[in-house]
Amino acid sequence: MNLASKIKEIFIKNNGIYGAPRIKIVLNNSGVVASQTKIARIMKTFKLYSVIRVKKMNRKLKEVKKITHGPNHVNRNWSLYSKNELWVTDVTYILFNKKLHI
């Protein structure tokens, strides 16, 4: 049996999961010496591509910050008796100690 047919046999036997490094290990264990580059080249000519599994990331949940509000002096009373009596603004964009505080 030639090398290409052995590579195809190992690839099909393992459901297309094995790539060139694992096929090299199987071939070396059976007594056939071949480089990983040669195996990869043969696999590429016969369009044998292994399954690439996506790594599972263990992500930690972000800590939920408790939003603190100041006292509500307006109480949704928007009627004004005189000018400059009530000023309202948004200061979430102001940088403090080179950090954005929201």
Tab-separated table of N, CA and C in Angstrom:
chain	number	residue	atom	x	y	z
A	1	MET	N	0.843	-1.177	0.000
A	1	MET	CA	0.000	0.000	0.000
A	1	MET	C	0.886	1.237	0.000
A	2	ASN	N	0.520	2.217	-0.813
A	2	ASN	CA	1.341	3.427	-0.823
A	2	ASN	C	0.891	4.391	0.279
A	3	LEU	N	1.643	5.440	0.459
A	3	LEU	CA	1.417	6.379	1.563
A	3	LEU	C	0.076	7.090	1.437
A	4	ALA	N	-0.301	7.502	0.230
A	4	ALA	CA	-1.560	8.240	0.027
A	4	ALA	C	-2.763	7.390	0.423
A	5	SER	N	-2.764	6.136	0.063
A	5	SER	CA	-3.901	5.282	0.402
A	5	SER	C	-3.969	5.024	1.911
A	6	LYS	N	-2.801	4.932	2.572
A	6	LYS	CA	-2.790	4.770	4.029
A	6	LYS	C	-3.348	6.012	4.723
A	7	ILE	N	-2.973	7.180	4.207
A	7	ILE	CA	-3.461	8.439	4.781
A	7	ILE	C	-4.979	8.527	4.614
A	8	LYS	N	-5.477	8.190	3.419
A	8	LYS	CA	-6.927	8.215	3.179
A	8	LYS	C	-7.645	7.243	4.105
A	9	GLU	N	-7.076	6.057	4.276
A	9	GLU	CA	-7.691	5.044	5.135
A	9	GLU	C	-7.789	5.520	6.577
A	10	ILE	N	-6.708	6.099	7.102
A	10	ILE	CA	-6.698	6.609	8.488
A	10	ILE	C	-7.682	7.761	8.620
A	11	PHE	N	-7.720	8.644	7.630
A	11	PHE	CA	-8.609	9.808	7.661
A	11	PHE	C	-10.073	9.369	7.695
A	12	ILE	N	-10.445	8.429	6.823
A	12	ILE	CA	-11.831	7.961	6.750
A	12	ILE	C	-12.196	7.144	7.984
A	13	LYS	N	-11.263	6.335	8.478
A	13	LYS	CA	-11.510	5.503	9.658
A	13	LYS	C	-11.833	6.352	10.885
A	14	ASN	N	-11.253	7.544	10.959
A	14	ASN	CA	-11.454	8.426	12.116
A	14	ASN	C	-12.447	9.546	11.823
A	15	ASN	N	-13.334	9.325	10.867
A	15	ASN	CA	-14.438	10.247	10.546
A	15	ASN	C	-13.980	11.651	10.169
A	16	GLY	N	-12.825	11.779	9.594
A	16	GLY	CA	-12.343	13.073	9.121
A	16	GLY	C	-11.900	14.019	10.216
A	17	ILE	N	-11.698	13.500	11.407
A	17	ILE	CA	-11.285	14.361	12.529
A	17	ILE	C	-9.773	14.525	12.564
A	18	TYR	N	-9.033	13.496	12.207
A	18	TYR	CA	-7.578	13.544	12.297
A	18	TYR	C	-6.985	14.445	11.220
A	19	GLY	N	-6.055	15.299	11.637
A	19	GLY	CA	-5.296	16.123	10.715
A	19	GLY	C	-3.913	15.527	10.514
A	20	ALA	N	-3.043	16.271	9.887
A	20	ALA	CA	-1.701	15.782	9.570
A	20	ALA	C	-0.895	15.380	10.813
A	21	PRO	N	-0.922	16.137	11.913
A	21	PRO	CA	-0.124	15.733	13.072
A	21	PRO	C	-0.553	14.383	13.662
A	22	ARG	N	-1.864	14.156	13.768
A	22	ARG	CA	-2.340	12.906	14.353
A	22	ARG	C	-2.151	11.737	13.388
A	23	ILE	N	-2.315	11.988	12.103
A	23	ILE	CA	-2.078	10.925	11.120
A	23	ILE	C	-0.608	10.522	11.147
A	24	LYS	N	0.277	11.498	11.337
A	24	LYS	CA	1.716	11.203	11.438
A	24	LYS	C	1.988	10.276	12.624
A	25	ILE	N	1.336	10.540	13.752
A	25	ILE	CA	1.526	9.709	14.937
A	25	ILE	C	1.052	8.277	14.673
A	26	VAL	N	-0.113	8.154	14.022
A	26	VAL	CA	-0.651	6.821	13.722
A	26	VAL	C	0.281	6.074	12.772
A	27	LEU	N	0.768	6.771	11.744
A	27	LEU	CA	1.682	6.135	10.790
A	27	LEU	C	2.990	5.727	11.452
A	28	ASN	N	3.536	6.600	12.309
A	28	ASN	CA	4.793	6.272	13.003
A	28	ASN	C	4.621	5.076	13.934
A	29	ASN	N	3.436	4.982	14.578
A	29	ASN	CA	3.177	3.836	15.465
A	29	ASN	C	3.056	2.537	14.681
A	30	SER	N	2.625	2.632	13.410
A	30	SER	CA	2.512	1.419	12.596
A	30	SER	C	3.801	1.110	11.840
A	31	GLY	N	4.825	1.929	12.004
A	31	GLY	CA	6.130	1.654	11.405
A	31	GLY	C	6.416	2.393	10.112
A	32	VAL	N	5.514	3.245	9.663
A	32	VAL	CA	5.737	4.027	8.439
A	32	VAL	C	6.289	5.384	8.835
A	33	VAL	N	7.440	5.751	8.274
A	33	VAL	CA	8.064	7.024	8.601
A	33	VAL	C	7.737	8.028	7.502
A	34	ALA	N	7.092	9.131	7.895
A	34	ALA	CA	6.768	10.207	6.953
A	34	ALA	C	6.705	11.507	7.734
A	35	SER	N	7.099	12.585	7.083
A	35	SER	CA	7.071	13.873	7.770
A	35	SER	C	5.649	14.434	7.761
A	36	GLN	N	5.411	15.300	8.715
A	36	GLN	CA	4.099	15.935	8.826
A	36	GLN	C	3.814	16.806	7.617
A	37	THR	N	4.840	17.455	7.076
A	37	THR	CA	4.675	18.310	5.901
A	37	THR	C	4.260	17.496	4.685
A	38	LYS	N	4.867	16.339	4.518
A	38	LYS	CA	4.523	15.475	3.389
A	38	LYS	C	3.092	14.963	3.512
A	39	ILE	N	2.700	14.592	4.725
A	39	ILE	CA	1.338	14.129	4.954
A	39	ILE	C	0.340	15.252	4.672
A	40	ALA	N	0.662	16.456	5.125
A	40	ALA	CA	-0.225	17.606	4.884
A	40	ALA	C	-0.334	17.893	3.392
A	41	ARG	N	0.753	17.773	2.677
A	41	ARG	CA	0.749	18.012	1.227
A	41	ARG	C	-0.128	16.983	0.509
A	42	ILE	N	-0.005	15.714	0.906
A	42	ILE	CA	-0.818	14.664	0.301
A	42	ILE	C	-2.300	14.882	0.629
A	43	MET	N	-2.583	15.257	1.873
A	43	MET	CA	-3.970	15.523	2.261
A	43	MET	C	-4.552	16.676	1.455
A	44	LYS	N	-3.740	17.687	1.193
A	44	LYS	CA	-4.212	18.841	0.422
A	44	LYS	C	-4.503	18.463	-1.030
A	45	THR	N	-3.694	17.604	-1.629
A	45	THR	CA	-3.930	17.214	-3.024
A	45	THR	C	-5.204	16.393	-3.168
A	46	PHE	N	-5.542	15.606	-2.133
A	46	PHE	CA	-6.766	14.814	-2.170
A	46	PHE	C	-7.941	15.516	-1.490
A	47	LYS	N	-7.745	16.780	-1.103
A	47	LYS	CA	-8.775	17.617	-0.461
A	47	LYS	C	-9.350	16.950	0.786
A	48	LEU	N	-8.449	16.481	1.620
A	48	LEU	CA	-8.823	15.907	2.908
A	48	LEU	C	-8.535	16.950	3.985
A	49	TYR	N	-9.577	17.554	4.505
A	49	TYR	CA	-9.415	18.595	5.514
A	49	TYR	C	-10.041	18.118	6.812
A	50	SER	N	-9.306	18.243	7.892
A	50	SER	CA	-9.810	17.786	9.182
A	50	SER	C	-10.821	18.786	9.736
A	51	VAL	N	-11.612	18.304	10.673
A	51	VAL	CA	-12.607	19.144	11.328
A	51	VAL	C	-11.891	20.023	12.336
A	52	ILE	N	-12.146	21.311	12.258
A	52	ILE	CA	-11.541	22.246	13.205
A	52	ILE	C	-12.593	22.592	14.243
A	53	ARG	N	-12.313	22.219	15.469
A	53	ARG	CA	-13.266	22.487	16.540
A	53	ARG	C	-12.965	23.839	17.174
A	54	VAL	N	-14.001	24.546	17.537
A	54	VAL	CA	-13.850	25.852	18.172
A	54	VAL	C	-13.644	25.640	19.670
A	55	LYS	N	-12.672	26.334	20.210
A	55	LYS	CA	-12.403	26.224	21.636
A	55	LYS	C	-13.549	26.838	22.423
A	56	LYS	N	-13.897	26.183	23.510
A	56	LYS	CA	-14.923	26.726	24.381
A	56	LYS	C	-14.250	27.678	25.357
A	57	MET	N	-14.787	28.862	25.421
A	57	MET	CA	-14.234	29.863	26.323
A	57	MET	C	-15.023	29.852	27.627
A	58	ASN	N	-14.336	29.724	28.737
A	58	ASN	CA	-14.991	29.822	30.031
A	58	ASN	C	-15.005	31.290	30.417
A	59	ARG	N	-16.138	31.893	30.193
A	59	ARG	CA	-16.236	33.322	30.479
A	59	ARG	C	-16.899	33.533	31.830
A	60	LYS	N	-16.313	34.430	32.578
A	60	LYS	CA	-16.895	34.779	33.862
A	60	LYS	C	-17.872	35.921	33.641
A	61	LEU	N	-18.963	35.874	34.354
A	61	LEU	CA	-19.947	36.941	34.241
A	61	LEU	C	-19.373	38.212	34.846
A	62	LYS	N	-19.656	39.317	34.178
A	62	LYS	CA	-19.168	40.592	34.692
A	62	LYS	C	-19.957	40.973	35.937
A	63	GLU	N	-19.249	41.605	36.831
A	63	GLU	CA	-19.879	42.042	38.059
A	63	GLU	C	-20.807	43.210	37.756
A	64	VAL	N	-22.018	43.121	38.233
A	64	VAL	CA	-22.997	44.170	37.985
A	64	VAL	C	-22.768	45.280	39.001
A	65	LYS	N	-22.528	46.475	38.471
A	65	LYS	CA	-22.281	47.607	39.352
A	65	LYS	C	-23.616	48.207	39.778
A	66	LYS	N	-23.721	48.506	41.029
A	66	LYS	CA	-24.934	49.115	41.543
A	66	LYS	C	-24.876	50.611	41.237
A	67	ILE	N	-25.902	51.088	40.564
A	67	ILE	CA	-25.946	52.495	40.186
A	67	ILE	C	-26.535	53.281	41.348
A	68	THR	N	-25.790	54.276	41.755
A	68	THR	CA	-26.280	55.128	42.835
A	68	THR	C	-26.743	56.452	42.254
A	69	HIS	N	-27.867	56.889	42.713
A	69	HIS	CA	-28.434	58.147	42.248
A	69	HIS	C	-28.404	59.152	43.391
A	70	GLY	N	-28.300	60.391	43.004
A	70	GLY	CA	-28.359	61.448	43.992
A	70	GLY	C	-29.799	61.716	44.384
A	71	PRO	N	-29.968	62.600	45.331
A	71	PRO	CA	-31.340	62.908	45.769
A	71	PRO	C	-32.124	63.597	44.651
A	72	ASN	N	-33.416	63.338	44.602
A	72	ASN	CA	-34.288	63.905	43.581
A	72	ASN	C	-34.912	65.191	44.115
A	73	HIS	N	-34.269	66.304	43.774
A	73	HIS	CA	-34.771	67.596	44.233
A	73	HIS	C	-35.851	68.137	43.309
A	74	VAL	N	-35.938	67.658	42.078
A	74	VAL	CA	-36.877	68.194	41.103
A	74	VAL	C	-38.269	67.610	41.301
A	75	ASN	N	-38.348	66.300	41.593
A	75	ASN	CA	-39.614	65.595	41.757
A	75	ASN	C	-40.562	65.822	40.584
A	76	ARG	N	-39.993	65.907	39.394
A	76	ARG	CA	-40.739	66.130	38.144
A	76	ARG	C	-41.597	67.389	38.184
A	77	ASN	N	-41.203	68.314	38.977
A	77	ASN	CA	-41.891	69.609	39.021
A	77	ASN	C	-41.101	70.559	38.123
A	78	TRP	N	-41.528	70.670	36.857
A	78	TRP	CA	-40.776	71.448	35.887
A	78	TRP	C	-41.286	72.881	35.770
A	79	SER	N	-42.246	73.250	36.560
A	79	SER	CA	-42.746	74.629	36.473
A	79	SER	C	-41.792	75.548	37.233
A	80	LEU	N	-41.458	76.625	36.611
A	80	LEU	CA	-40.515	77.576	37.191
A	80	LEU	C	-41.233	78.865	37.556
A	81	TYR	N	-40.837	79.454	38.662
A	81	TYR	CA	-41.406	80.713	39.089
A	81	TYR	C	-40.553	81.892	38.645
A	82	SER	N	-39.243	81.650	38.536
A	82	SER	CA	-38.353	82.712	38.075
A	82	SER	C	-37.237	82.102	37.245
A	83	LYS	N	-36.474	82.938	36.541
A	83	LYS	CA	-35.361	82.450	35.735
A	83	LYS	C	-34.233	81.964	36.638
A	84	ASN	N	-33.467	80.994	36.106
A	84	ASN	CA	-32.316	80.412	36.806
A	84	ASN	C	-32.688	79.768	38.148
A	85	GLU	N	-33.900	79.304	38.263
A	85	GLU	CA	-34.297	78.653	39.506
A	85	GLU	C	-33.917	77.157	39.501
A	86	LEU	N	-34.001	76.541	38.315
A	86	LEU	CA	-33.742	75.110	38.219
A	86	LEU	C	-32.893	74.837	36.997
A	87	TRP	N	-31.731	74.194	37.231
A	87	TRP	CA	-30.847	73.804	36.135
A	87	TRP	C	-30.686	72.290	36.171
A	88	VAL	N	-30.753	71.675	35.003
A	88	VAL	CA	-30.578	70.227	34.896
A	88	VAL	C	-29.573	69.957	33.790
A	89	THR	N	-28.645	69.028	34.032
A	89	THR	CA	-27.648	68.699	33.023
A	89	THR	C	-27.237	67.234	33.174
A	90	ASP	N	-26.501	66.749	32.199
A	90	ASP	CA	-25.979	65.392	32.222
A	90	ASP	C	-24.461	65.489	32.298
A	91	VAL	N	-23.871	64.926	33.337
A	91	VAL	CA	-22.428	65.028	33.528
A	91	VAL	C	-21.747	63.668	33.407
A	92	THR	N	-22.366	62.718	32.706
A	92	THR	CA	-21.777	61.383	32.587
A	92	THR	C	-20.568	61.361	31.674
A	93	TYR	N	-20.358	62.389	30.887
A	93	TYR	CA	-19.258	62.411	29.932
A	93	TYR	C	-17.998	63.019	30.517
A	94	ILE	N	-18.027	63.511	31.725
A	94	ILE	CA	-16.881	64.199	32.311
A	94	ILE	C	-15.858	63.178	32.781
A	95	LEU	N	-14.595	63.371	32.365
A	95	LEU	CA	-13.517	62.480	32.780
A	95	LEU	C	-13.011	62.922	34.152
A	96	PHE	N	-12.759	61.937	35.011
A	96	PHE	CA	-12.265	62.195	36.345
A	96	PHE	C	-11.127	61.225	36.595
A	97	ASN	N	-9.945	61.714	36.886
A	97	ASN	CA	-8.733	60.893	37.047
A	97	ASN	C	-8.477	60.021	35.819
A	98	LYS	N	-8.644	60.598	34.644
A	98	LYS	CA	-8.411	59.947	33.352
A	98	LYS	C	-9.297	58.714	33.135
A	99	LYS	N	-10.408	58.606	33.830
A	99	LYS	CA	-11.364	57.513	33.654
A	99	LYS	C	-12.747	58.117	33.468
A	100	LEU	N	-13.539	57.452	32.675
A	100	LEU	CA	-14.903	57.903	32.456
A	100	LEU	C	-15.776	57.301	33.542
A	101	HIS	N	-16.369	58.148	34.360
A	101	HIS	CA	-17.221	57.694	35.447
A	101	HIS	C	-18.670	57.853	35.032
A	102	ILE	N	-19.362	56.726	35.038
A	102	ILE	CA	-20.777	56.761	34.663
A	102	ILE	C	-21.616	56.363	35.847
